[in-house]
Each structure stands twice: as structure tokens, then as C-alpha cells.
XYZ file of C-alpha atoms in Angstrom:
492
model
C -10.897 -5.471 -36.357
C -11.759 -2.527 -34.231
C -10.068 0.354 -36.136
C -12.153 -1.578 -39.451
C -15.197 -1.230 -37.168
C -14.805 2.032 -36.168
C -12.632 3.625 -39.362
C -13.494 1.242 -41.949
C -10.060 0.998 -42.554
C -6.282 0.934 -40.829
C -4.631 3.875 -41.252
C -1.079 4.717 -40.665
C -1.892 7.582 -38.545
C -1.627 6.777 -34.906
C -3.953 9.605 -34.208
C -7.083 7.877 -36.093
C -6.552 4.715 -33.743
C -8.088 6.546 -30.783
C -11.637 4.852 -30.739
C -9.821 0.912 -31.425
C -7.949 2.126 -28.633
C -11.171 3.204 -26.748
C -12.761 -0.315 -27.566
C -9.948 -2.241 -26.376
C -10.438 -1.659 -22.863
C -13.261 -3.353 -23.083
C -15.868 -0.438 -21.220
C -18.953 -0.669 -21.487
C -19.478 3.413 -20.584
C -17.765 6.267 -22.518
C -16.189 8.168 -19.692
C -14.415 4.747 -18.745
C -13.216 3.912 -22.572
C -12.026 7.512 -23.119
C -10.041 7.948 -20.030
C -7.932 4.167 -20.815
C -7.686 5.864 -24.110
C -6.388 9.215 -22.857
C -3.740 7.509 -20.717
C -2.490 5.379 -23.716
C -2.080 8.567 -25.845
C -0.335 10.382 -22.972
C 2.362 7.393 -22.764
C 2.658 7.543 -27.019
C 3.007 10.921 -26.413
C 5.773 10.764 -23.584
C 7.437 7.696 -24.608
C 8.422 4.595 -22.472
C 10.693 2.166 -21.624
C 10.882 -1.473 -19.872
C 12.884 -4.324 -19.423
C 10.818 -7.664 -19.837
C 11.193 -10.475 -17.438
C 13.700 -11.957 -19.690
C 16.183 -9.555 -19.817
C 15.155 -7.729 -23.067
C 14.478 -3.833 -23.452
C 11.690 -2.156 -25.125
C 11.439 1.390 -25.854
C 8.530 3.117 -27.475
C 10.290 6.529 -28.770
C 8.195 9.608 -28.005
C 5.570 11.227 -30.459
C 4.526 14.268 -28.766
C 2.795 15.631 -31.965
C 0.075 12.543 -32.157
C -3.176 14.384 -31.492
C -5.866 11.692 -31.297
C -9.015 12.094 -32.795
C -11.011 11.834 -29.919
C -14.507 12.313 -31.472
C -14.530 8.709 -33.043
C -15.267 7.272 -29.158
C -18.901 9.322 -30.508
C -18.833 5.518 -32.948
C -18.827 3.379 -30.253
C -22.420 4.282 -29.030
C -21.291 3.475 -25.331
C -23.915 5.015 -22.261
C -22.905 8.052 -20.579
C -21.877 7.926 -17.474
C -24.240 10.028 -14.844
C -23.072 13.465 -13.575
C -21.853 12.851 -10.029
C -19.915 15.202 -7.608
C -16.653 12.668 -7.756
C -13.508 13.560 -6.550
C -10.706 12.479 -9.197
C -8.380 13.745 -11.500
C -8.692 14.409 -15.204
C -7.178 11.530 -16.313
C -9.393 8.971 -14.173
C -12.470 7.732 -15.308
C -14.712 7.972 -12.079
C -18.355 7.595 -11.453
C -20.352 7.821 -7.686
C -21.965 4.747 -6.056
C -23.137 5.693 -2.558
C -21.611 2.968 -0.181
C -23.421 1.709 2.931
C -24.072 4.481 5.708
C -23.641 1.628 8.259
C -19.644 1.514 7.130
C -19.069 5.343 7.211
C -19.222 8.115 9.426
C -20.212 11.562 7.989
C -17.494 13.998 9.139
C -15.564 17.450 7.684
C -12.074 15.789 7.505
C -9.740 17.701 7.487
C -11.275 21.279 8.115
C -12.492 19.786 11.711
C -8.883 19.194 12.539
C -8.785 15.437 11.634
C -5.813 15.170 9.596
C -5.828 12.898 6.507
C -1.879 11.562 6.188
C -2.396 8.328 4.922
C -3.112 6.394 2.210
C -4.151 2.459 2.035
C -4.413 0.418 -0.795
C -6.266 -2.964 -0.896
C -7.643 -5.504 -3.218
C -11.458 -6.949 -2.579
C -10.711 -10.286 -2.702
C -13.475 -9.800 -5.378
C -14.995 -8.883 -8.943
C -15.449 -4.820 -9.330
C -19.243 -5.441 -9.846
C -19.329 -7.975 -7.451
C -17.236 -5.483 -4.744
C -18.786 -2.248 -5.672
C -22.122 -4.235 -4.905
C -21.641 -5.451 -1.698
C -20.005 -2.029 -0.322
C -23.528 0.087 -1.434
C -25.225 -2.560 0.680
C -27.263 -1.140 3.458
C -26.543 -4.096 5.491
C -22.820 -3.593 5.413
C -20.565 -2.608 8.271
C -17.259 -2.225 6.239
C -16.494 0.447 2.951
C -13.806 1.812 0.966
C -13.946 5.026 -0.854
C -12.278 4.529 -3.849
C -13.065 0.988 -6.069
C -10.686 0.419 -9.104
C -11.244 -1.527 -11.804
C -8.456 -4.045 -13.512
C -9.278 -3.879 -16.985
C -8.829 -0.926 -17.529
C -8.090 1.605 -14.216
C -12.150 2.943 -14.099
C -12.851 3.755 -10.625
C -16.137 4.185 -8.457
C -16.237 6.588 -5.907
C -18.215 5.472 -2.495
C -17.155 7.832 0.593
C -16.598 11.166 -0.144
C -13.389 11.835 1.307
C -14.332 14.226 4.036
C -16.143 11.531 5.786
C -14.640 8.287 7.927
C -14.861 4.994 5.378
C -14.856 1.708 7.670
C -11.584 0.276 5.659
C -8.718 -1.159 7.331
C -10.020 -2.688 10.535
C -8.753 0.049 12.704
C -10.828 2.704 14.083
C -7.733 5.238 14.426
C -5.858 4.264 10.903
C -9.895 5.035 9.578
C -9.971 8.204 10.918
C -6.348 9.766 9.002
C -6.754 7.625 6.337
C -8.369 6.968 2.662
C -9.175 3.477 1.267
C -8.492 1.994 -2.493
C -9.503 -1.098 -2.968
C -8.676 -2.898 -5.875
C -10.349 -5.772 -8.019
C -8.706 -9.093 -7.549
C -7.475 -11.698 -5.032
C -4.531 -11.453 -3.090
C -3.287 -15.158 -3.610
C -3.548 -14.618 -7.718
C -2.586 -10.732 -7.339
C 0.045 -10.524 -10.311
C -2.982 -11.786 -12.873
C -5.274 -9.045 -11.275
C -3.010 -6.262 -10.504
C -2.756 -4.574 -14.599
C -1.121 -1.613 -15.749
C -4.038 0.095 -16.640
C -5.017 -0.333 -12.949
C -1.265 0.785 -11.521
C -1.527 3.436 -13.312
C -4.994 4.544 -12.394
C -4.330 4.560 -9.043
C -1.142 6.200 -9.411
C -3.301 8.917 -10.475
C -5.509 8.990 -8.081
C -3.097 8.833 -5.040
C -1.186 12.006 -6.933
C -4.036 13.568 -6.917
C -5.561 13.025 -3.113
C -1.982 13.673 -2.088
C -1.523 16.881 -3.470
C -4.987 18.124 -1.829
C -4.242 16.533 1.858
C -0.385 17.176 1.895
C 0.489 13.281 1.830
C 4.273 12.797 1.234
C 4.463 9.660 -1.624
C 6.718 7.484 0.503
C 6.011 4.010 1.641
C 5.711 5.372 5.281
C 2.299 7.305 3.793
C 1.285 5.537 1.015
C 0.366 2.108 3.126
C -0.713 -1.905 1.625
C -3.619 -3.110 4.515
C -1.032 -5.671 5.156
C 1.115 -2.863 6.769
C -1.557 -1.264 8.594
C -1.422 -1.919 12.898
C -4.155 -3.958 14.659
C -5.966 -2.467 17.593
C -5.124 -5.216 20.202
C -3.497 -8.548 20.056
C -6.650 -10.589 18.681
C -6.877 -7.313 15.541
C -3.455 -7.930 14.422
C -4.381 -11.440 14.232
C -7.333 -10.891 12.547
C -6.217 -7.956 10.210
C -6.152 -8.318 6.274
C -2.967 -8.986 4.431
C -3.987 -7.400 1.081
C -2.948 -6.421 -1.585
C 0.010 -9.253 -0.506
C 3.587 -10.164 -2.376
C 2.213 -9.993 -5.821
C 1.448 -5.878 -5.920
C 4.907 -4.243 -7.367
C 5.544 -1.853 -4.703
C 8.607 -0.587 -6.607
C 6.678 -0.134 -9.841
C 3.962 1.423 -8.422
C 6.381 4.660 -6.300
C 7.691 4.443 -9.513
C 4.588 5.693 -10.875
C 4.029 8.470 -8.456
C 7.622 9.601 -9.384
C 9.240 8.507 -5.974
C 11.089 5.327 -6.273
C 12.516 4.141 -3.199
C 16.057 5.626 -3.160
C 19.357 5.397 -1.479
C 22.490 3.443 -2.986
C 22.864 -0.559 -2.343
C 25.660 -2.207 -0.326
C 26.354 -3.525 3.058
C 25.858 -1.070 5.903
C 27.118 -0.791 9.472
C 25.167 -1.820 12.480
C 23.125 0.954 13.858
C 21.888 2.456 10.515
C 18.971 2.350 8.670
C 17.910 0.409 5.586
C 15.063 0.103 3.249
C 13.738 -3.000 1.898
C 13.981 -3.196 -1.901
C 14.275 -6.531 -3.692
C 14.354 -6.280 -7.446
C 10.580 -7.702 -8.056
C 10.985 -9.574 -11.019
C 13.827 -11.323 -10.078
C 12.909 -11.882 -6.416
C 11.296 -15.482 -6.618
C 10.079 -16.231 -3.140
C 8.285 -19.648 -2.478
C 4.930 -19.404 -0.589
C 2.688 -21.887 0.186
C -1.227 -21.047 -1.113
C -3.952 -22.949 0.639
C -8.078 -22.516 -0.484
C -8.430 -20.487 2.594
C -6.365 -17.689 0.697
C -7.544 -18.424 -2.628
C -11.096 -17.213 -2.867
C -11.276 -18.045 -6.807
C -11.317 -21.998 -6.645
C -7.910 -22.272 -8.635
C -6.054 -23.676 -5.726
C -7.669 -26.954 -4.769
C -5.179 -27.993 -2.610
C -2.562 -26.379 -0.202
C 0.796 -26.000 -2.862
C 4.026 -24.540 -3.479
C 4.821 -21.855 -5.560
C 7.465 -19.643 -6.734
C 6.290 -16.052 -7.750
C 7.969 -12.563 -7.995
C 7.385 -11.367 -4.629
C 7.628 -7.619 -2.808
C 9.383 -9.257 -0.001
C 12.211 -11.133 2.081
C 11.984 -13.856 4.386
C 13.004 -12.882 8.109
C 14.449 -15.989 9.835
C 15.878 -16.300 13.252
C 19.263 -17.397 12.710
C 21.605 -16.373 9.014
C 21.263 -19.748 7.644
C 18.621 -20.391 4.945
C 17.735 -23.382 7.333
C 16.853 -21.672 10.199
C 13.420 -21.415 11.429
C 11.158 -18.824 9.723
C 10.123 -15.921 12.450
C 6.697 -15.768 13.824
C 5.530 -12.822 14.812
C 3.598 -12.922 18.278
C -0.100 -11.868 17.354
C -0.098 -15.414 14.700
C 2.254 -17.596 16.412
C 2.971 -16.945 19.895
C 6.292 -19.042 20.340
C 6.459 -21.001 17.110
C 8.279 -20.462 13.858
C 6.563 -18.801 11.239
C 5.519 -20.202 7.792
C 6.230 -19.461 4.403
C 2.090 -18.943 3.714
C 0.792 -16.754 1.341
C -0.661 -14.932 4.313
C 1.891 -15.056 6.794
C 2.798 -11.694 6.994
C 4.493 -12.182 10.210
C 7.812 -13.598 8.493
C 8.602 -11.093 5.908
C 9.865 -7.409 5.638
C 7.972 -6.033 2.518
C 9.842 -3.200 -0.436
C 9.572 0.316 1.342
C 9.863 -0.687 4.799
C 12.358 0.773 6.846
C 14.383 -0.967 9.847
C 17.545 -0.145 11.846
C 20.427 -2.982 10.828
C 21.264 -5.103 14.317
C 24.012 -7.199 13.344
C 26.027 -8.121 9.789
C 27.076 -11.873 8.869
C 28.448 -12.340 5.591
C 25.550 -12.692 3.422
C 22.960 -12.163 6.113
C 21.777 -8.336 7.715
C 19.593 -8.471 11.146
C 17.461 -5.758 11.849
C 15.286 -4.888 15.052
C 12.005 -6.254 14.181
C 8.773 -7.241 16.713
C 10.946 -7.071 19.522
C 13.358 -9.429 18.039
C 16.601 -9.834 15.928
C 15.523 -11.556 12.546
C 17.701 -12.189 9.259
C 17.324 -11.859 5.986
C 19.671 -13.327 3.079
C 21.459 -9.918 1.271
C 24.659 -10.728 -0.345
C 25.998 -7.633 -1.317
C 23.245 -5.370 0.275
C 21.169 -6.760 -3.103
C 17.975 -6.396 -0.985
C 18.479 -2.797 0.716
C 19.074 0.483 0.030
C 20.348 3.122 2.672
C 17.854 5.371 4.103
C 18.342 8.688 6.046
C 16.483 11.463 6.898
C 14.437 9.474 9.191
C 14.366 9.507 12.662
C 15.438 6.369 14.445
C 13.258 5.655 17.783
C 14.651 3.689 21.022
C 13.250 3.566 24.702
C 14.064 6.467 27.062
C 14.765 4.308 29.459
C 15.967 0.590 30.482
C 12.508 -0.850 30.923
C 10.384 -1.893 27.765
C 8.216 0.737 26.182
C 4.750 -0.033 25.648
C 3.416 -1.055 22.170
C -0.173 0.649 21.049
C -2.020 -0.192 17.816
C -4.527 2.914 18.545
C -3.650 6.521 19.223
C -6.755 8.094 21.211
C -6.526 10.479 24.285
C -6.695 9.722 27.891
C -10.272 9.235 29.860
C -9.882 12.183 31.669
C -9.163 14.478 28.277
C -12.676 13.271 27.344
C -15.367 15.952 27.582
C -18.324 14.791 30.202
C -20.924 12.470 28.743
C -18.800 11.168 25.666
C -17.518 7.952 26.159
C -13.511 7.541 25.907
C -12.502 4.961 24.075
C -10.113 2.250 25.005
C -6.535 3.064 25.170
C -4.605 -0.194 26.047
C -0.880 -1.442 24.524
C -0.522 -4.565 22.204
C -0.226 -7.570 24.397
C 3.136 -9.675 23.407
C 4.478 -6.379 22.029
C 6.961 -4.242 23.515
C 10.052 -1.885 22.266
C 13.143 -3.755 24.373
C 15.726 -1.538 25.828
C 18.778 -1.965 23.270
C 16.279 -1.895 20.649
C 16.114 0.435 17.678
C 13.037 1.343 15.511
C 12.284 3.952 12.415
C 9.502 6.167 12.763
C 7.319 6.318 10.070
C 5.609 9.728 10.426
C 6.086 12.553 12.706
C 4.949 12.285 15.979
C 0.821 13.092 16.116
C -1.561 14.257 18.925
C -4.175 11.448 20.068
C -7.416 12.235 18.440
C -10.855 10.488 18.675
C -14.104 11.885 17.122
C -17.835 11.561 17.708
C -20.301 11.131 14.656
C -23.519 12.318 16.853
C -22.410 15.970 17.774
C -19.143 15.957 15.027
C -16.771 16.592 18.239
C -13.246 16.254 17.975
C -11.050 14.853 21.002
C -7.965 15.883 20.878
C -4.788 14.759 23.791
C -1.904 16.511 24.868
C 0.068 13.345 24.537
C 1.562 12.468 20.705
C 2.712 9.447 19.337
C 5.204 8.338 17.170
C 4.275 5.466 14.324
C 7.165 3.265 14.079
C 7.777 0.354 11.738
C 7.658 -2.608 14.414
C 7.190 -5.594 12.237
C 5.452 -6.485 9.049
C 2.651 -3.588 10.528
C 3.210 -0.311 11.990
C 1.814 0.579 15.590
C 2.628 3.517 18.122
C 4.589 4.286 21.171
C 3.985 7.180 22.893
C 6.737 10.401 22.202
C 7.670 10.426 26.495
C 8.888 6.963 26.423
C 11.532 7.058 23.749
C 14.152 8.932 22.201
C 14.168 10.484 18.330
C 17.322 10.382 16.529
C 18.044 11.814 13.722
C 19.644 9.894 10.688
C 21.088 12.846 8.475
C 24.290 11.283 7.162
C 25.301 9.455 4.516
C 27.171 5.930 5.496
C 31.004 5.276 5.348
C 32.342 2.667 3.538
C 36.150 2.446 3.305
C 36.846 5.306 4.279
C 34.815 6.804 1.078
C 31.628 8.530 1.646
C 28.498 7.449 -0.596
């Protein structure tokens, strides 16, 4: 009915489909409807390929020669979207909606020496209008600078990227980082997160990647829920978005760096990546109305979903108690909660493998030895090239969720800002951690005169549980993990 509206017929030639196309997404401004329809002419062009949920595959063939006729979205009499100074690819349909100046600080990342190495995605728990509304509210203390849209991957800029957007809860992971939020809830994520929106974003991270030098691994390319907490009480309170429904693997995928390495079991000492198949990975959470903004879960109830994760309990029996991490628990077992992210190791992250029981692997995690069900290695992949972090010496290191420099580095009348380790959290001595990125100099910065702090002291960000956080580069020793793993005797 929309090729008849806009063709007044249905031709066989692909290439006169491009304003049904256009209409399909649903947009209600031109710049949005062309650039859904420019990505679905890119992939007729390229060709794909997939295999269902049910075991079947589907290939659409390539058709390189299919030149759209990209006037007809002219027929759709759809408003122009206003000439903005965005920053976004081509291929991403991208307009400019000032957020609030009471959730930003105007800076000159990264020409002042603040280096951007991080990207964070998140969902708004939230409608794209709805979202995009309350982040250009004067009022509010919190913004993003990227919004994308589900139905079909439009985006609204709302920081330029230069500046500090008041994202993930964490002054210090602000100032490296950019936000992209995403409509949609966390607790109904797989009927929010679309392919039009994957690959959006996918776009967009390319793109901000290439012009900051961001590697596309999981150790750059961040969820909130992986993002450290300040102090004990901010890991607590931090956000566990985009949660298990947002196909990790799918989306590196995307960018053009799955997670790699080869599957099986591995020895005790080395390093492994989580990476359970997503489809086929049916974990059972519990969802509550606290974590269900929408109204579709009345009641706390079980269910079984695809899931980007593994459950981490504290013995290798499926009946052992679930782990709780510290900041949510204290001493009690975990839960299997939609947002308890205290008892799961999530597709990407990397850990050093304690111990090996038949179908269980232990790895160091949150100062403990936790287990995870992996017949076969099914749920890992072998990492190396990383560097694997341990204490220097036999007394627990110190666990920081910040990374700013000493008082006395602070130039006179700026105030320093507190410096203090995670309490409950420590690096044991026996214990073995991956570091995430390289090691980085403290930095703080002040929005009234645009100073820079910079320490002498660096950091290392190491994967210590569900989160990253920081230990300080004197307290531990880097080792590298160049080679590949042994197993019988025949190199892989």
C-alpha cells in the first residue's frame, strides 16, 4: 500500500521501492525516513545473512547494482529537519536539541588534554520524545549526548562532544567518556532494542571512534551496567542499563569486532572472555514493577529470556548460592533479579580463570572465587594480549571507583576533590585481575577557569566484578598475556 501510494503501482524494480521503504519507518521528518532508507539499500546492496532463533538460515544475495530512486522521499511531503551543527556520520539521521546546561559542563575535550577513551551505551528507561524532553529541561541535573530512536535508528544530538555530559553517575567515567542513550526499558529491552537502532548506533560509535582513537572492544565500548561507582553507596546506586536483553555479540558484530579467541577449557591462570551464544543462552531472572517502568509486570515473576550473561555462584553446583557482590548485599547471596548485576559476568568481559571443575570455570571476581556452568568452555573464549594485574605485594591493594590527583597536586584555591578507595573492595594477594585499558594519569577539571589537573600517579582500570574500578599502577604488577594456550600438547 505504500509503493501504490507513492508509485501508483508495484514494480519489480527494487530501486523504485525507495520511498515505501522511506514510509515504513514510520518518520515523521525526511532526514530521519531517508537515512532508515539509505541503510536498507546499503544492506540490499551488500547482502546478508542470519540464522533465526529456530535454527533456520536466511540469506539475502547481494545486488550491488540497485540504485534507488531517492527523489520519490520528495512524495512523502515529510518536514525538513533544521540545519544544526550535529556531529554524525552520513548514514545517521541526526538533528540538535540543546540538553540542560545544569547536566553539562562546557569544556574543549580532547584538545585541553582530557582524553575521550570511552564509550557508554544506555537505554532511558523511556519514550524518545518523552527522553529527549526531559534531558533539554533546564531543571535537569543529568544528560546524555547522543538520544537514539527504536523505530528506526534517528538520533538527537544534546552535548556536543567536546563538552562533559552528566551520564553515567560518575564524575571521572563523565569526564573520558560519551553517552548513548537508547529508547526503551531495560526489563522489556529485547522488544525495544531493533535493528534499525543496533545498527544506528553501530554507526555512530564507528564514527566517534575513529575521531577520538577508541579501540571497538568491550573494554572501550562500555553498557552503564559496567561502568564503576564512586564509593560504596554509588555502586549501589548506579544504573544497570541497557541490562541482559542488549546483544552484546551482535552489536561488536556490527562495528566489525566480534569478540574473538577459540572456545574450550583453559588452564588456571589464563584469561577468558565471556561469550554465551545469545539466542540460545536462556537465563531465568526474576522482574519486579520496580524494574519495569512500563506497567506490564504487575507482579514480581519469572522469566526465561535470551540473556548477555552467566550466573556466578559460589560453589560449581547449579544449587549453590548465587554471589552477591558487596556494594548490594554485603554478606548474603545474590539474586537472580533483573537488576542484580552483582551475580553475573556479562559477553565481553574479561577475567583470569581460578580453578577448573568439570563443567564449572572460577575466575577472580570482587575479591572472590565465583563459578559459572561451561561445559566444554561453551561460554568463553580465550583472550590474550591483555595484561593481567595482581598486587605488588602480600597486603590487599586498594580498590578506587574515581581516578583524580592528590590534594597537594591541586593548584592553590581549587578545591581537590575526594580521592578515597571503595569500601568492601579490595584486590587480595593471590588474586588475579585483567586490565581493561592502559594505565592513565589522574585528571580532574574545573568548568569556571577550564583548568586541567593532572597527577603524576596513573591508574590501571581493571575488570573487578560486574563494573570496572581502578587500582593505582605502584601497587600491582602488569603481566603480559601474549601466548596462545596449550591443550594436549597442541597449540591453538
Amino acid at each position: 500500500s505504500y509503493e501504490k501510494q507513492v508509485a501508483g503501482s508495484v514494480p519489480s524494480d527494487a530501486a523504485q521501492w525507495y520511498g515505501a521503504v522511506a514510509r515504513y519507518s514510520q518518520s515523521t521528518q525526511k532526514q530521519d525516513a531517508a537515512g532508515f532508507a539509505n541503510r536498507v539499500y546499503a544492506t540490499i546492496r551488500s547482502g546478508a545473512g542470519v540464522t533465526t532463533k529456530d535454527g533456520q538460515r536466511v540469506r539475502l544475495d547481494a545486488a550491488p547494482a540497485v540504485s534507488p530512486a531517492t527523489a520519490q522521499v520528495d512524495r512523502l511531503h515529510l518536514k525538513a529537519a533544521a540545519a544544526t551543527d550535529t556531529e554524525c556520520p552520513p548514514a545517521v539521521p541526526c538533528t540538535f536539541v540543546p540538553g540542560s546546561p545544569a547536566g553539562l559542563q562546557v569544556s574543549n575535550r580532547p584538545a585541553n588534554g582530557i582524553k575521550i577513551d570511552t564509550i557508554v551505551i544506555h537505554d532511558l528507561e523511556g519514550t524518545y520524545d518523552s527522553g529527549v524532553a526531559a534531558l533539554a529541561n533546564p531543571s535537569n541535573s543529568v544528560s546524555t549526548n547522543y538520544v537514539m530512536r527504536s523505530s528506526d535508528g534517528a538520533v538527537t544530538q544534546m552535548v556536543a562532544t567536546k563538552d562533559i555530559a552528566f551520564h553515567a553517575g560518575n564524575y571521572s567515567s563523565n569526564l573520558h567518556s560519551v553517552g548513548i542513550e537508547h529508547e526503551g526499558y531495560a526489563a522489556q529491552g529485547a522488544t525495544w532494542y531493533t535493528e534499525a537502532q543496533y545498527e544506528s548506533t553501530a554507526y555512530l560509535v564507528q564514527y566517534l571512534a575513529h575521531r577520538f582513537g577508541i579501540p571497538l572492544d568491550s573494554q572501550h565500548i562500555l553498557g552503564h551496567d559496567d561502568v564503576a561507582g564512586p564509593s560504596l553507596a554509588g555502586v549501589r546506586s548506579q544504573h544497570w542499563d541497557p541490562g541482559p536483553s542488549w546483544d552484546w555479540d551482535h552489536f561488536m558484530r556490527l562495528l566489525g569486532t566480534p569478540v574473538s579467541g577459540l572456545r574450550g577449557t583453559v588452564p588456571v591462570g589464563s584469561v577468558v572472555t565471556i561469550d554465551p551464544a545469545f539466542d540460545t543462552n536462556l537465563q531465568t531472572v526474576q522482574v519486579c514493577p520496580i524494574d519495569d517502568p512500563t506497567g506490564a509486570t504487575p507482579a514480581c515473576t519469572d522469566r526465561k529470556q535470551a540473556s548477555n550473561f552467566v550466573f556466578l555462584r559460589t560453589a560449581p553446583d547449579a544449587s549453590a548460592p548465587l554471589f552477591g557482590d558487596q556494594a548490594i548485599h554485603g554478606t548474603t547471596a545474590g539474586t537472580n533479579k533483573i537488576s542484580d548485576w552483582g551475580s553475573t559476568a556479562q559477553t565481553g568481559q574479561q577475567f583470569v580463570v581460578a580453578d577448573q571443575q568439570g563443567d564449572w570455570t572460577a575466575i577472580w571476581f570482587s575479591g572472590a572465587k565465583v563459578w559459572f556452568y561451561n561445559p566444554g568452555g561453551q561460554n568463553t573464549k580465550q583472550a590474550y594480549g591483555v595484561k593481567i594485574i595482581s598486587g605488588a605485594g602480600s597486603t590487599p591493594v586498594a580498590v578506587y571507583g574515581s581516578s583524580y590527583p592528590d590534594a597537594s597536586e591541586y593548584p592553590a584555591g581549587l578545591g581537590a576533590s575526594t580521592q578515597a578507595p571503595i569500601s568492601g573492595y579490595s584486590l587480595p594477594s593471590g588474586q588475579a585481575y585483567v586490565a581493561t585499558q592502559p594505565p592513565q594519569a589522574t585528571v580532574d577539571y574545573f568548568k569556571s577557569s577550564g583548568t586541567v589537573v593532572t597527577g603524576a600517579k596513573t591508574q590501571y582500570t581493571i575488570q573487578y566484578n560486574h563494573r570496572v574500578a581502578l587500582v593505582y599502577s605502584g601497587d600491582v604488577t602488569a603481566t603480559p598475556v601474549t601466548k596462545h594456550w596449550e591443550d594436549g600438547g597442541a597449540k591453538r
